Structure formats: structure tokens, C-alpha cells
Amino acid sequence: MKKYIFKALKYLGILVGLLLAFVIVFPMLYPEYVTEKVKKLANDNLNGELNFSKANLTFFTHFPSLTLNLDDVLLKGSAPFENDTLVSVKRLSLGIDVKDLLFSKKIDIEEIYLKNAFVHIQVDKQGGASYNVYKSSEETTDEGDDDARVDLQRIELKDTRLIYDDKSTGIYIQANGFNYLGKGGLEESIFDLRTKAQIQSLDFIFGGETYLKDKHVNAELITQINTHSLSFIFQQNDLKINQLPVDFKGKLDFLSNGYDLNFEINSKDSNLNDFFTALPPQFTQWHKKATLKGKTDIFFSMKGKYIASQNLSPDIFFKMKVRDGYVGYEGVPAPAEHLFLNVETSLPSLDVNKVGVKLDSIYFTIGKEYFSGILNLNGINPPVIDAKVRANINVANVMNLLDMKDLEVKGMLLADIKSKGTYAPEQKLFPITKGDLEFSEGYVKTPYYPNPITNIHFKGKVENTDGSMKTLALQLNPLNFLFENKPFTVNLAMENFDDIHYDIQAKGELNIAKIYKVFSQKGLELEGYANADVSLKGTQSDATNGRYHLLQNKGSIELRNIKTTSEYLPKPFIIQQGLFRFQQDDMRFTNFRATYGKSDFLMNGRMSNVINFLFSKNQILRGNFSVSSNYIDVDEFMYASPAPSPEETKDESTTTPTATVASEKGVVIVPKPFDFNLNANLKKVVFQGLDILNLKGSTQLKKGTLSLKNVNFNVIGVTAQINAKYGDETPKRAHFDFDIKAKNFDVQRAYKEVKLFREMASMAKDAHGIVSLDYKVAGKLNDEMLPIYPSLKGGGVLSVKDVQMKGFKLFNVISDKTGTDALRDSKLSTIDIKSEIKNNLITVERFKFKVAGFRPRIEGQTSFDGKLNFKMRLGLPPLGIIGIPIKITGTQENPKIGLGKKSKDLEETEYDVNSEATNEEKDTEIIQEENHHPDRSDDSNGNR
């Protein structure tokens, strides 16, 4: 028996020895062969650059698999990320089929192992991805020698760091400590992939908002993959996010132009505490000190096609139940108990206007206090509401449980409100409502101001009996509060919102600067003081129909140092002082002093239709004022869109704010709902470097149009008269129309100081003397308040009186060509030059003049970019009967002179008012092109 045992052990030892020798010796026979074949396989199938420091072949890394180990592997991404890292791994191991290598010398890669890897996937805003490194079948070369191929059965990642940064969708994912094991016949066209995954820390950011931060994830997945149709079926997917177990099932199909989605996420009978562990980071700090009990069910689904080109989006549905919940918080003696919550939310086609919310119930108690409510919301535009709220609760208890330390609110809230129906004021619909609301012993304190608002008390009542605006009634009797030892009281009663019956009293003092700081952010300063004693009582129809004797509107509001902002103005408008007095339908201004930037105003007058303007939409506020000012800077009123908030760019692990982009320029915005007549007396008005002095006349602001009628002013040393209209069309475009008359002004001063004159009469650069102007022009302005030249239309007369054309290139070139100095530095007198502007061209009618015995006659066109097409007859002395026909082309800086009458007409540029989607960009390009035209020079001030 011993003999047979020793013999068996002997053979076993020999076998083990041979096997050990095979394991040691066999890899030594093929290292270079296997390495070269793998390199060839990579080069044939990868577009990205692949590098590694060394390679070795062994059985011992992942026994019993024969493994090719590649150290310090670096794979670069595909365009446009060819210089960026896609995969960096300390050691990449490839499991190889020994049988195929031994008997047929073929390399079948069946397993891939990555350890201590960094995977950085990037997608730019245009959808270009760094992971497109695998060549398509059209790109690969088939030489008929199938020496190496990928026949994966296993993928394993250990301690991997993964970043997915997709700028096209705004998705950013970072996974640290990522361990992954996937098994399946990955070489098949349809196969099941069995996966185990663990992530120590997962971050998920979408649209700049963080939804998951440092979450721990465990997953066991079975996914059916169809490589022909690129379809994924998630058959069995058990996930655990922190402590919350989640069942995830669904299907994802990649379409040629989008995706077909069908996902369901379900978590049944989970602990309420576990649910909060999976929530976004803004809940994390609160949850650490909270005690949560109870059970919850959660369901989420996303179904439908996402095809951006066809405007198709999936439907989203969310449902949550909480049963017998308990919420306590560290240091708060009274917990919320008996918490019940049933909520369903639907978002068809990701359309917010179709959102549906069904808050079937929310209920909790705090001691003997309670809150109970339901809410059904169907759609947004317009919303259909079914709501009930009953409460008897101290708001301070709720604030303490939510740890709202920055905002301190106290007071007993009593509520009993029912509302059901459609809220659509434009259709005169209001939900049938009956509700009572009372708040007593109120107290509000924020971290922005040391003193609170106290003694807040109000009783409110709202009622609607038939769903129309006619039966809507609102009462607030009274609202009292105390701030900085100053009491303020408001009583309000309103009914019949089709024809509002109002009864409002307000009395008290408010330090607006301080009360604003109670609710404002740190660092934002605002001053202001108001003292009100107002009583308004009447009916809207009486105000509309002029039955002012039936109104009982009286009282006054005194304002001091009020700073206001508006969507129309880029800077704050500051009311230094002003007294408003109400008298029936009028509100009178007395010594209303204000500033805006460097500009100052003093106004006296009255406004009417105030009640209709306050209570109804689309009403016009009318007024008559006298306005005086020492200084107004029009440029300060130009619209400036808000600067975009800093975007955050992400590197491998951090987010870095980029520089803030400057706000965009725009035109001066004219408020639309006003009809004001202004008698102006303005000492100095500055506009784009031009000083306008002693402007006096009638100004009207009506429905977004500013009109000047027979307004006189001093400019460039002369008195001028203007009739004009101006209105904005978009924040970046405006229209204007003016008729100006100015006599006997210095042409050289006008050229230097008036930009529009410089653009329209560029030949005046070389002129010295006195001229007069009677001209009409209409057109559009761009976002720099500069004219869009193709849009200009108009005409008029430029009268010349004793003008010396010193250094005028056109006449000098003609003198050179004709061999006479008569026109060189010629002096002109008593000439009326008529012209017309249209389609980017200035057409000059025929005009004659005498100079040094010659009788020139000129007519033709010039364009706003300086091109010339003039015809000239140079009448020879003594009577000009014999003349030389001359054609003038080229540009103003480089005129070309030739004999003859025929020349090519200048090309017109029509303004296309129907292509405004791109016109704002075109306008900017036109201005830029003109500012950089090679044939036009700038003066020392940079002006043309």
C-alpha cells in the first residue's frame, strides 16, 4: 500500500514540477511575439496614441490566466482631445487564451484588468467626444491574417478614478475608488453582462447644480446588450446609494438622432433616514443632526424618446409616500410626529407648462399643534388648482426643526383655506375660494440687520363664490407691525376685480434702508425713507369714466433718498426728495428731485389714471410735468444687459470659475406704459461727446416713443431747432426720425464735434467756413446707438457760405489732371447742395458754382463706406460754354479722375427688416467694417 502511495506522490510531484516548469518557462517563449501582436492590434483598431513603459508575460498575476502586463499605460483621446489623457493606468493586464496561443499562435484577449487607473472622458459643447478612439470597420485594414483579436469574457477595474465631463449636456460625474467586475460573452452580438460595482465616492452635477456629493454606491447588475441595434436592457439591477436600497430596471436604445428611454427606479418600504442619505449635499449637514423615523416608498420613471431635432422629450413621473414619520432635531424639544405624505409629480415631455402635482396629503403634528394640507396642480399656463390647508401652528417650531438659523421667524399661524378652479386673470377666472388666515405675535429677524420686525399681526380673508373675478373679495384688517420703534398700519378691502371696489388706508413711517436690509444680502446698500398717510376709496369704473367726485382718494407720501432700479435702466434712479399728494384720480409731484448717475432732475406736475394703472394690466399712466436739469448724460441711460454669472470649468478634480464676461451694450430703453407731456428746460445734455446747451421745448413720452416738438438748443456755437422721435425696438436696436435746422455754423467745428455730421458729410474734413443745414433723416440705431447706414432714409439742403476747401483731395486731384490750379484750395460761396439718403448711398443733386473763372457742375453719389461715383463738367472761362466732362470714382481718400461721362453705378445695400434674427449681428459687422475700411483715415481723435 505504501509502495503505491509513494508511486502516486512521485508521479504527482513530477506533474506538478512539469506544470510549474511550464508556467515559468512558457511565458519566456512568447513575450516579444505576444507584445508585438498586441501592439499591432492596438495600432490597427485605435485612433488614439497608446504608450507604455514595459511589458511582461506571466501566469502569476491572475493565475491561472496567462497575462500580458503593460506598465505605465497612457492612451490619448480622439479629436478634438488628441492631446488630452483618456486613460492613464499604472498597470494594464490582458488575459490571453493559452490554447489558441499554444496550438495556433493566435492572440485572443479574453480578460482586461486595470489597477490604479484614471479615466477622463470629455465631450465638448458640439458633441465631440474623447472616447471615439476605436476605428470603424471602414477604417481598419483586413489583411486576412487574424493573428490577434478581442474576445472579452471579463473586465475588472480596481481603485479607479473616473471623470465624465460632458459640456454638451451639462453633466459632470466623478467617481473615486471605483471597483468594477463585468462578466459575459462580450464578443457576441447579444449577450448578458453580469456586473458588480462599488464606488467609494460619487459626485453628480447637472447644469451647475450638485445632486450627488460623496455618495457611496454598491451595485449588482444584469444587463442584456444588443450590439447590432446598440440597445441596453437593464433586467436586474440592485443598487444601494449610501444606505438607500434601489431597484433599477429599464431599457436604453441609441437611435440615429437621439435616444429611446424607459427607466424605472423603485425603492419600497425603505427607512426615511436612508432616503435622506441619498439626497443632494445641501441636506447633508441638516441630516447629521436630525433624527428620522418612518417608512417610505419611492418611484421614479422616465419614458419616451429624446430627439432634439424633432423637439421630442421623454415623460417623467415621481411618486413618494411617507408613513408615520418622525422628525427630530438636536437641541429642539418638540419633534414633528405622525408625518404622512403622499405626493405624485408628472412632467409630460419635460414641458413645465404641463406639470402636474398631486399632493394627496401632508400632515404632521408638533405637540398639540398641527398642519394639514392637500394640493392638486394641473398645468402652469393656466394652472388648475385644488387645494386645502388647515393649520394651527407656531412657525418657530417648524423653523427650529428645519435648522433655519439664518432666518428667525416666530408667530402663531391659523389657516383654513379651500380653493378649487382655474387661475387665469386674463380670462377673468379665479378658483372658487374660501379662506381665513391669521398671524399673531409675529417676529422676523435676518442676519443682514441686527433689529427685527416685531408685533406683526394681521387677519386676512379671501372669498370667491363662482370662479370669476367678479365675486373675488380680499380683506386685510389690519396689518400692523413695529420696526425701529416706528408703527405702521395697513387696512385693505377689495372686491369685484372686474371693476375693483377698493378701500385702502396706510399710515406710518418706514426707514426703507433698514427694512430692506432685513431681507437683503450683505454688502448691498440702500437708503430711503417714507412717511405715508394715505386713504384710497372708490371704484375703478368711476376713475375710468371721469366720475372723480365719487372717489375718496386723499393723503400724501413723502420720500427721501429712495434708490430704485428698473429693467429699463442700467443704473439706480435715486429720489433725493419728493412729495406725492393724492387727490381723487391725480397724484401730484412737488419739488421732486432725483439723480441718475451724473444726471440730475427737478420735476413738478401731476399724474392721472393712477388707480387704473395700479389695479389693471395694460393701462397707461398719464402725466404733465415741468422738468429742469443742470446736467443730463444720455449715454448713461443706454441699456446694458446683466453680465452672465461666472461659469465653472472643471479639471480632473476641481471647479474653477472663469472670468466674468462684461455686460452687453444696448440702446436707451423707453418705458412703454407711460403717456407723459414734459416741458423741458435742460441746461446741458451730453450725448456721445456732443454738448447740447439750453435745450428748451415740448417733449412727449408716449407708448414707448420719445418725441421732441419745436425744441430749441445751442450746439457747436449756434442755435438749432429740432423735431424728433425715438423708440427702442429691442434692447439692441432702436428707430429714430429727426428734422433739424441749424444756420450759420462753423463747418470745421461741426465736423470735429458732431459724429453724425462727420459720417454724412465726410468731405467737410477739408472745409473751413460757414454753412447751414436743413435736413430730415430716419433710420435704425445699433446697440452702440450708432446709425445702421443701409436703414437711413432722408434728405435736405446743405447751404454753403464762404467755405475754403483747403487741402480737399478731390479738387486737388482734378487740378493736377487738368493742369490748372484754379480748383486747388478753392473758395466756395452761396451754394445750396441738395442730397438724398437711401440704401447706404448719399445722392447729390446737380449744383453749380463759380471759382477763379471756371464754372464747375457736379452731381452723383457717395456711399457711407467712402466710395465715389460723381460726374463733373468743368466749364472753362470765360462763360463756361465749353466744358470738360470728368468722371470721379474710387474713394474719398483715393479719388480716381477720368475723362468722360459714363461710370459704374455704386451698389445699393437695402436694409432687410424681416431678417432681424441675424440683423443685430449684421449691424455690428457693418459698423466694424466701416470703422476698419482701408480707404478711410481717422483724425487724431480716432474719428473719421
mmCIF file of C-alpha atoms in Angstrom, residues 441-719:
data_model
loop_
_atom_site.group_PDB
_atom_site.id
_atom_site.type_symbol
_atom_site.label_atom_id
_atom_site.label_comp_id
_atom_site.label_asym_id
_atom_site.label_seq_id
_atom_site.Cartn_x
_atom_site.Cartn_y
_atom_site.Cartn_z
ATOM 1 C CA GLU A 441 -47.291 87.790 17.783
ATOM 2 C CA GLY A 442 -45.157 87.804 14.664
ATOM 3 C CA TYR A 443 -41.395 88.310 14.673
ATOM 4 C CA VAL A 444 -38.919 88.320 11.729
ATOM 5 C CA LYS A 445 -35.150 88.696 12.038
ATOM 6 C CA THR A 446 -32.446 88.008 9.439
ATOM 7 C CA PRO A 447 -28.634 88.056 9.689
ATOM 8 C CA TYR A 448 -28.488 91.131 7.465
ATOM 9 C CA TYR A 449 -29.787 93.578 10.082
ATOM 10 C CA PRO A 450 -29.458 93.450 13.883
ATOM 11 C CA ASN A 451 -33.015 94.518 14.740
ATOM 12 C CA PRO A 452 -36.174 92.511 13.950
ATOM 13 C CA ILE A 453 -39.624 93.425 12.703
ATOM 14 C CA THR A 454 -41.910 92.791 15.674
ATOM 15 C CA ASN A 455 -45.529 92.884 16.734
ATOM 16 C CA ILE A 456 -46.623 91.569 13.351
ATOM 17 C CA HIS A 457 -50.338 90.889 13.313
ATOM 18 C CA PHE A 458 -52.843 90.524 10.529
ATOM 19 C CA LYS A 459 -56.176 88.931 9.758
ATOM 20 C CA GLY A 460 -56.846 88.072 6.170
ATOM 21 C CA LYS A 461 -59.854 86.748 4.328
ATOM 22 C CA VAL A 462 -60.288 85.747 0.690
ATOM 23 C CA GLU A 463 -63.520 84.567 -0.939
ATOM 24 C CA ASN A 464 -64.731 83.675 -4.413
ATOM 25 C CA THR A 465 -68.145 82.088 -4.961
ATOM 26 C CA ASP A 466 -68.414 81.301 -8.696
ATOM 27 C CA GLY A 467 -64.895 81.150 -10.204
ATOM 28 C CA SER A 468 -64.993 84.582 -11.825
ATOM 29 C CA MET A 469 -63.029 87.712 -10.969
ATOM 30 C CA LYS A 470 -66.312 89.500 -10.262
ATOM 31 C CA THR A 471 -67.008 87.662 -6.992
ATOM 32 C CA LEU A 472 -63.419 87.783 -5.727
ATOM 33 C CA ALA A 473 -63.104 89.627 -2.424
ATOM 34 C CA LEU A 474 -59.967 90.239 -0.360
ATOM 35 C CA GLN A 475 -59.654 91.702 3.122
ATOM 36 C CA LEU A 476 -56.676 92.516 5.293
ATOM 37 C CA ASN A 477 -57.886 94.085 8.525
ATOM 38 C CA PRO A 478 -55.494 95.207 9.778
ATOM 39 C CA LEU A 479 -51.808 94.570 9.107
ATOM 40 C CA ASN A 480 -49.733 96.014 11.955
ATOM 41 C CA PHE A 481 -46.016 95.828 12.633
ATOM 42 C CA LEU A 482 -43.348 97.696 14.546
ATOM 43 C CA PHE A 483 -39.900 98.457 13.149
ATOM 44 C CA GLU A 484 -37.234 100.609 14.779
ATOM 45 C CA ASN A 485 -39.890 101.742 17.280
ATOM 46 C CA LYS A 486 -41.992 103.116 14.413
ATOM 47 C CA PRO A 487 -45.504 101.641 13.977
ATOM 48 C CA PHE A 488 -47.024 101.022 10.540
ATOM 49 C CA THR A 489 -50.638 100.064 9.799
ATOM 50 C CA VAL A 490 -52.422 98.950 6.630
ATOM 51 C CA ASN A 491 -56.149 98.255 6.219
ATOM 52 C CA LEU A 492 -57.277 96.835 2.910
ATOM 53 C CA ALA A 493 -60.614 95.707 1.448
ATOM 54 C CA MET A 494 -61.046 94.904 -2.253
ATOM 55 C CA GLU A 495 -63.895 93.204 -4.121
ATOM 56 C CA ASN A 496 -65.212 92.685 -7.657
ATOM 57 C CA PHE A 497 -61.928 92.506 -9.576
ATOM 58 C CA ASP A 498 -63.809 93.094 -12.850
ATOM 59 C CA ASP A 499 -64.478 96.604 -11.566
ATOM 60 C CA ILE A 500 -62.420 96.897 -8.404
ATOM 61 C CA HIS A 501 -64.053 98.400 -5.339
ATOM 62 C CA TYR A 502 -61.166 99.389 -3.117
ATOM 63 C CA ASP A 503 -60.796 100.764 0.390
ATOM 64 C CA ILE A 504 -57.167 101.161 1.489
ATOM 65 C CA GLN A 505 -55.610 103.056 4.373
ATOM 66 C CA ALA A 506 -51.891 103.168 5.132
ATOM 67 C CA LYS A 507 -50.232 105.195 7.863
ATOM 68 C CA GLY A 508 -46.780 105.241 9.412
ATOM 69 C CA GLU A 509 -43.091 105.830 8.895
ATOM 70 C CA LEU A 510 -40.694 103.440 7.202
ATOM 71 C CA ASN A 511 -36.917 103.597 7.107
ATOM 72 C CA ILE A 512 -36.706 101.770 3.809
ATOM 73 C CA ALA A 513 -32.927 101.414 4.006
ATOM 74 C CA LYS A 514 -33.145 99.482 7.248
ATOM 75 C CA ILE A 515 -36.248 97.433 6.479
ATOM 76 C CA TYR A 516 -34.691 96.480 3.140
ATOM 77 C CA LYS A 517 -31.584 95.259 4.927
ATOM 78 C CA VAL A 518 -33.744 92.900 6.967
ATOM 79 C CA PHE A 519 -34.364 90.889 3.802
ATOM 80 C CA SER A 520 -31.374 91.952 1.663
ATOM 81 C CA GLN A 521 -27.997 90.394 1.103
ATOM 82 C CA LYS A 522 -24.846 91.576 2.813
ATOM 83 C CA GLY A 523 -22.923 94.307 1.038
ATOM 84 C CA LEU A 524 -25.942 95.774 -0.762
ATOM 85 C CA GLU A 525 -26.531 99.331 0.438
ATOM 86 C CA LEU A 526 -29.887 101.027 0.017
ATOM 87 C CA GLU A 527 -31.044 104.243 1.591
ATOM 88 C CA GLY A 528 -34.558 105.562 1.817
ATOM 89 C CA TYR A 529 -37.281 106.957 3.995
ATOM 90 C CA ALA A 530 -41.046 107.099 3.513
ATOM 91 C CA ASN A 531 -43.777 108.707 5.574
ATOM 92 C CA ALA A 532 -47.268 107.743 4.444
ATOM 93 C CA ASP A 533 -50.739 108.882 5.439
ATOM 94 C CA VAL A 534 -52.938 107.709 2.598
ATOM 95 C CA SER A 535 -56.624 106.848 2.263
ATOM 96 C CA LEU A 536 -57.879 105.476 -1.060
ATOM 97 C CA LYS A 537 -61.533 104.557 -1.546
ATOM 98 C CA GLY A 538 -63.661 104.227 -4.651
ATOM 99 C CA THR A 539 -64.477 102.188 -7.739
ATOM 100 C CA GLN A 540 -62.246 101.655 -10.730
ATOM 101 C CA SER A 541 -65.022 102.441 -13.240
ATOM 102 C CA ASP A 542 -65.609 105.827 -11.607
ATOM 103 C CA ALA A 543 -61.956 106.679 -12.202
ATOM 104 C CA THR A 544 -62.104 105.332 -15.773
ATOM 105 C CA ASN A 545 -65.279 107.272 -16.683
ATOM 106 C CA GLY A 546 -64.226 110.534 -15.055
ATOM 107 C CA ARG A 547 -66.650 110.427 -12.126
ATOM 108 C CA TYR A 548 -63.954 111.791 -9.849
ATOM 109 C CA HIS A 549 -66.454 113.317 -7.400
ATOM 110 C CA LEU A 550 -67.352 109.768 -6.347
ATOM 111 C CA LEU A 551 -63.764 108.938 -5.411
ATOM 112 C CA GLN A 552 -62.346 109.465 -1.949
ATOM 113 C CA ASN A 553 -58.629 109.377 -2.606
ATOM 114 C CA LYS A 554 -56.530 111.625 -0.427
ATOM 115 C CA GLY A 555 -53.322 111.764 1.546
ATOM 116 C CA SER A 556 -49.618 112.107 0.946
ATOM 117 C CA ILE A 557 -46.403 110.120 0.706
ATOM 118 C CA GLU A 558 -43.101 111.821 1.428
ATOM 119 C CA LEU A 559 -39.963 110.163 0.049
ATOM 120 C CA ARG A 560 -36.298 110.890 0.775
ATOM 121 C CA ASN A 561 -33.153 109.214 -0.621
ATOM 122 C CA ILE A 562 -35.012 106.347 -2.283
ATOM 123 C CA LYS A 563 -32.855 104.228 -4.569
ATOM 124 C CA THR A 564 -34.807 102.284 -7.191
ATOM 125 C CA THR A 565 -33.767 100.007 -10.023
ATOM 126 C CA SER A 566 -35.635 99.205 -13.210
ATOM 127 C CA GLU A 567 -35.417 96.780 -16.102
ATOM 128 C CA TYR A 568 -35.205 99.839 -18.359
ATOM 129 C CA LEU A 569 -32.152 101.437 -16.767
ATOM 130 C CA PRO A 570 -28.639 100.064 -16.113
ATOM 131 C CA LYS A 571 -28.060 102.331 -13.082
ATOM 132 C CA PRO A 572 -30.138 103.059 -9.966
ATOM 133 C CA PHE A 573 -32.518 106.017 -10.019
ATOM 134 C CA ILE A 574 -32.249 107.946 -6.746
ATOM 135 C CA ILE A 575 -35.112 110.100 -5.475
ATOM 136 C CA GLN A 576 -33.424 112.631 -3.226
ATOM 137 C CA GLN A 577 -36.725 114.073 -2.094
ATOM 138 C CA GLY A 578 -40.290 114.176 -3.279
ATOM 139 C CA LEU A 579 -43.785 114.797 -2.003
ATOM 140 C CA PHE A 580 -46.691 112.923 -3.584
ATOM 141 C CA ARG A 581 -50.214 114.085 -2.844
ATOM 142 C CA PHE A 582 -53.282 112.063 -3.789
ATOM 143 C CA GLN A 583 -56.364 113.963 -4.853
ATOM 144 C CA GLN A 584 -59.083 111.814 -6.412
ATOM 145 C CA ASP A 585 -57.528 110.294 -9.576
ATOM 146 C CA ASP A 586 -54.483 112.575 -9.554
ATOM 147 C CA MET A 587 -51.107 112.174 -7.913
ATOM 148 C CA ARG A 588 -49.257 115.472 -7.741
ATOM 149 C CA PHE A 589 -45.482 115.913 -7.642
ATOM 150 C CA THR A 590 -43.992 118.769 -5.647
ATOM 151 C CA ASN A 591 -40.256 119.536 -5.844
ATOM 152 C CA PHE A 592 -39.435 116.035 -6.968
ATOM 153 C CA ARG A 593 -35.619 115.943 -7.012
ATOM 154 C CA ALA A 594 -33.774 112.945 -8.413
ATOM 155 C CA THR A 595 -30.401 111.859 -9.744
ATOM 156 C CA TYR A 596 -29.328 109.155 -12.164
ATOM 157 C CA GLY A 597 -25.589 108.642 -12.359
ATOM 158 C CA LYS A 598 -24.193 112.111 -13.105
ATOM 159 C CA SER A 599 -27.591 113.420 -14.250
ATOM 160 C CA ASP A 600 -29.973 115.499 -12.122
ATOM 161 C CA PHE A 601 -33.698 116.285 -12.394
ATOM 162 C CA LEU A 602 -36.238 118.584 -10.786
ATOM 163 C CA MET A 603 -39.878 117.790 -11.561
ATOM 164 C CA ASN A 604 -43.196 119.350 -10.695
ATOM 165 C CA GLY A 605 -46.524 118.223 -12.074
ATOM 166 C CA ARG A 606 -49.271 115.652 -11.849
ATOM 167 C CA MET A 607 -50.080 112.109 -12.928
ATOM 168 C CA SER A 608 -53.564 110.837 -13.739
ATOM 169 C CA ASN A 609 -55.214 107.435 -14.294
ATOM 170 C CA VAL A 610 -53.222 106.258 -11.285
ATOM 171 C CA ILE A 611 -55.920 103.910 -9.919
ATOM 172 C CA ASN A 612 -56.397 102.104 -13.233
ATOM 173 C CA PHE A 613 -52.641 101.853 -13.693
ATOM 174 C CA LEU A 614 -52.199 100.271 -10.242
ATOM 175 C CA PHE A 615 -55.107 97.819 -10.439
ATOM 176 C CA SER A 616 -55.191 96.723 -14.089
ATOM 177 C CA LYS A 617 -52.807 95.453 -16.718
ATOM 178 C CA ASN A 618 -52.180 97.270 -19.998
ATOM 179 C CA GLN A 619 -53.216 100.627 -18.527
ATOM 180 C CA ILE A 620 -51.431 103.866 -19.388
ATOM 181 C CA LEU A 621 -50.142 106.228 -16.715
ATOM 182 C CA ARG A 622 -50.642 109.821 -17.875
ATOM 183 C CA GLY A 623 -48.891 112.935 -16.650
ATOM 184 C CA ASN A 624 -47.895 116.545 -17.243
ATOM 185 C CA PHE A 625 -44.612 117.769 -15.816
ATOM 186 C CA SER A 626 -42.138 120.577 -15.968
ATOM 187 C CA VAL A 627 -38.629 119.132 -15.958
ATOM 188 C CA SER A 628 -35.441 121.091 -15.403
ATOM 189 C CA SER A 629 -31.876 119.888 -15.131
ATOM 190 C CA ASN A 630 -28.374 121.248 -14.866
ATOM 191 C CA TYR A 631 -26.781 118.193 -16.489
ATOM 192 C CA ILE A 632 -28.000 115.035 -18.278
ATOM 193 C CA ASP A 633 -25.699 112.351 -19.686
ATOM 194 C CA VAL A 634 -27.756 110.378 -22.241
ATOM 195 C CA ASP A 635 -25.067 107.709 -22.593
ATOM 196 C CA GLU A 636 -25.736 106.627 -19.003
ATOM 197 C CA PHE A 637 -29.289 105.629 -19.972
ATOM 198 C CA MET A 638 -28.138 103.118 -22.591
ATOM 199 C CA TYR A 639 -29.383 99.640 -21.796
ATOM 200 C CA ALA A 640 -26.798 97.146 -20.534
ATOM 201 C CA SER A 641 -27.845 93.517 -20.231
ATOM 202 C CA PRO A 642 -26.759 91.831 -16.978
ATOM 203 C CA ALA A 643 -23.319 90.258 -17.029
ATOM 204 C CA PRO A 644 -23.637 86.448 -17.077
ATOM 205 C CA SER A 645 -22.801 84.692 -13.851
ATOM 206 C CA PRO A 646 -19.353 83.115 -13.763
ATOM 207 C CA GLU A 647 -19.322 79.722 -15.394
ATOM 208 C CA GLU A 648 -17.443 76.968 -13.729
ATOM 209 C CA THR A 649 -14.975 74.923 -15.702
ATOM 210 C CA LYS A 650 -13.860 71.623 -14.348
ATOM 211 C CA ASP A 651 -10.438 69.940 -14.473
ATOM 212 C CA GLU A 652 -9.847 66.445 -13.205
ATOM 213 C CA SER A 653 -10.965 67.129 -9.669
ATOM 214 C CA THR A 654 -11.806 70.777 -9.108
ATOM 215 C CA THR A 655 -14.067 73.520 -10.395
ATOM 216 C CA THR A 656 -12.536 76.857 -11.295
ATOM 217 C CA PRO A 657 -14.612 79.983 -12.005
ATOM 218 C CA THR A 658 -13.804 81.682 -15.271
ATOM 219 C CA ALA A 659 -13.563 85.439 -15.592
ATOM 220 C CA THR A 660 -16.859 87.281 -15.621
ATOM 221 C CA VAL A 661 -17.871 88.394 -19.087
ATOM 222 C CA ALA A 662 -18.685 92.091 -19.402
ATOM 223 C CA SER A 663 -22.302 93.083 -19.817
ATOM 224 C CA GLU A 664 -23.514 93.667 -23.358
ATOM 225 C CA LYS A 665 -24.254 97.124 -24.741
ATOM 226 C CA GLY A 666 -27.669 98.291 -25.783
ATOM 227 C CA VAL A 667 -29.852 101.218 -26.801
ATOM 228 C CA VAL A 668 -31.713 103.595 -24.492
ATOM 229 C CA ILE A 669 -34.917 101.834 -23.389
ATOM 230 C CA VAL A 670 -38.087 103.965 -23.328
ATOM 231 C CA PRO A 671 -40.774 102.768 -20.854
ATOM 232 C CA LYS A 672 -43.932 101.701 -22.686
ATOM 233 C CA PRO A 673 -46.872 102.187 -20.252
ATOM 234 C CA PHE A 674 -46.464 105.973 -19.929
ATOM 235 C CA ASP A 675 -48.093 108.973 -21.627
ATOM 236 C CA PHE A 676 -46.222 111.999 -20.287
ATOM 237 C CA ASN A 677 -46.024 115.573 -21.560
ATOM 238 C CA LEU A 678 -42.819 117.220 -20.403
ATOM 239 C CA ASN A 679 -41.964 120.894 -20.638
ATOM 240 C CA ALA A 680 -38.172 120.643 -20.646
ATOM 241 C CA ASN A 681 -35.584 123.210 -19.582
ATOM 242 C CA LEU A 682 -32.213 121.461 -19.658
ATOM 243 C CA LYS A 683 -29.021 123.464 -19.257
ATOM 244 C CA LYS A 684 -26.617 120.822 -20.577
ATOM 245 C CA VAL A 685 -27.189 117.468 -22.299
ATOM 246 C CA VAL A 686 -24.242 115.259 -23.238
ATOM 247 C CA PHE A 687 -24.594 112.557 -25.917
ATOM 248 C CA GLN A 688 -21.603 110.628 -27.284
ATOM 249 C CA GLY A 689 -19.212 113.503 -26.648
ATOM 250 C CA LEU A 690 -21.530 116.213 -28.027
ATOM 251 C CA ASP A 691 -22.545 119.063 -25.690
ATOM 252 C CA ILE A 692 -26.119 120.338 -26.177
ATOM 253 C CA LEU A 693 -26.827 123.535 -24.224
ATOM 254 C CA ASN A 694 -30.024 125.275 -23.081
ATOM 255 C CA LEU A 695 -32.446 122.753 -24.508
ATOM 256 C CA LYS A 696 -35.989 124.093 -24.180
ATOM 257 C CA GLY A 697 -39.275 122.913 -25.601
ATOM 258 C CA SER A 698 -42.078 120.380 -25.524
ATOM 259 C CA THR A 699 -41.210 116.719 -25.040
ATOM 260 C CA GLN A 700 -43.648 113.801 -25.076
ATOM 261 C CA LEU A 701 -43.194 110.244 -23.819
ATOM 262 C CA LYS A 702 -45.988 108.079 -25.205
ATOM 263 C CA LYS A 703 -46.256 104.304 -25.665
ATOM 264 C CA GLY A 704 -42.520 103.797 -25.852
ATOM 265 C CA THR A 705 -41.771 106.748 -28.150
ATOM 266 C CA LEU A 706 -39.933 109.906 -27.106
ATOM 267 C CA SER A 707 -40.896 112.934 -29.203
ATOM 268 C CA LEU A 708 -39.375 116.413 -29.376
ATOM 269 C CA LYS A 709 -41.556 119.189 -30.838
ATOM 270 C CA ASN A 710 -40.033 122.530 -31.865
ATOM 271 C CA VAL A 711 -37.230 122.115 -29.373
ATOM 272 C CA ASN A 712 -34.539 124.778 -29.452
ATOM 273 C CA PHE A 713 -30.979 124.304 -28.236
ATOM 274 C CA ASN A 714 -27.431 125.550 -28.646
ATOM 275 C CA VAL A 715 -24.853 123.274 -30.213
ATOM 276 C CA ILE A 716 -21.388 123.983 -31.650
ATOM 277 C CA GLY A 717 -21.928 127.690 -31.030
ATOM 278 C CA VAL A 718 -25.256 128.188 -32.874
ATOM 279 C CA THR A 719 -28.958 127.919 -32.116
#
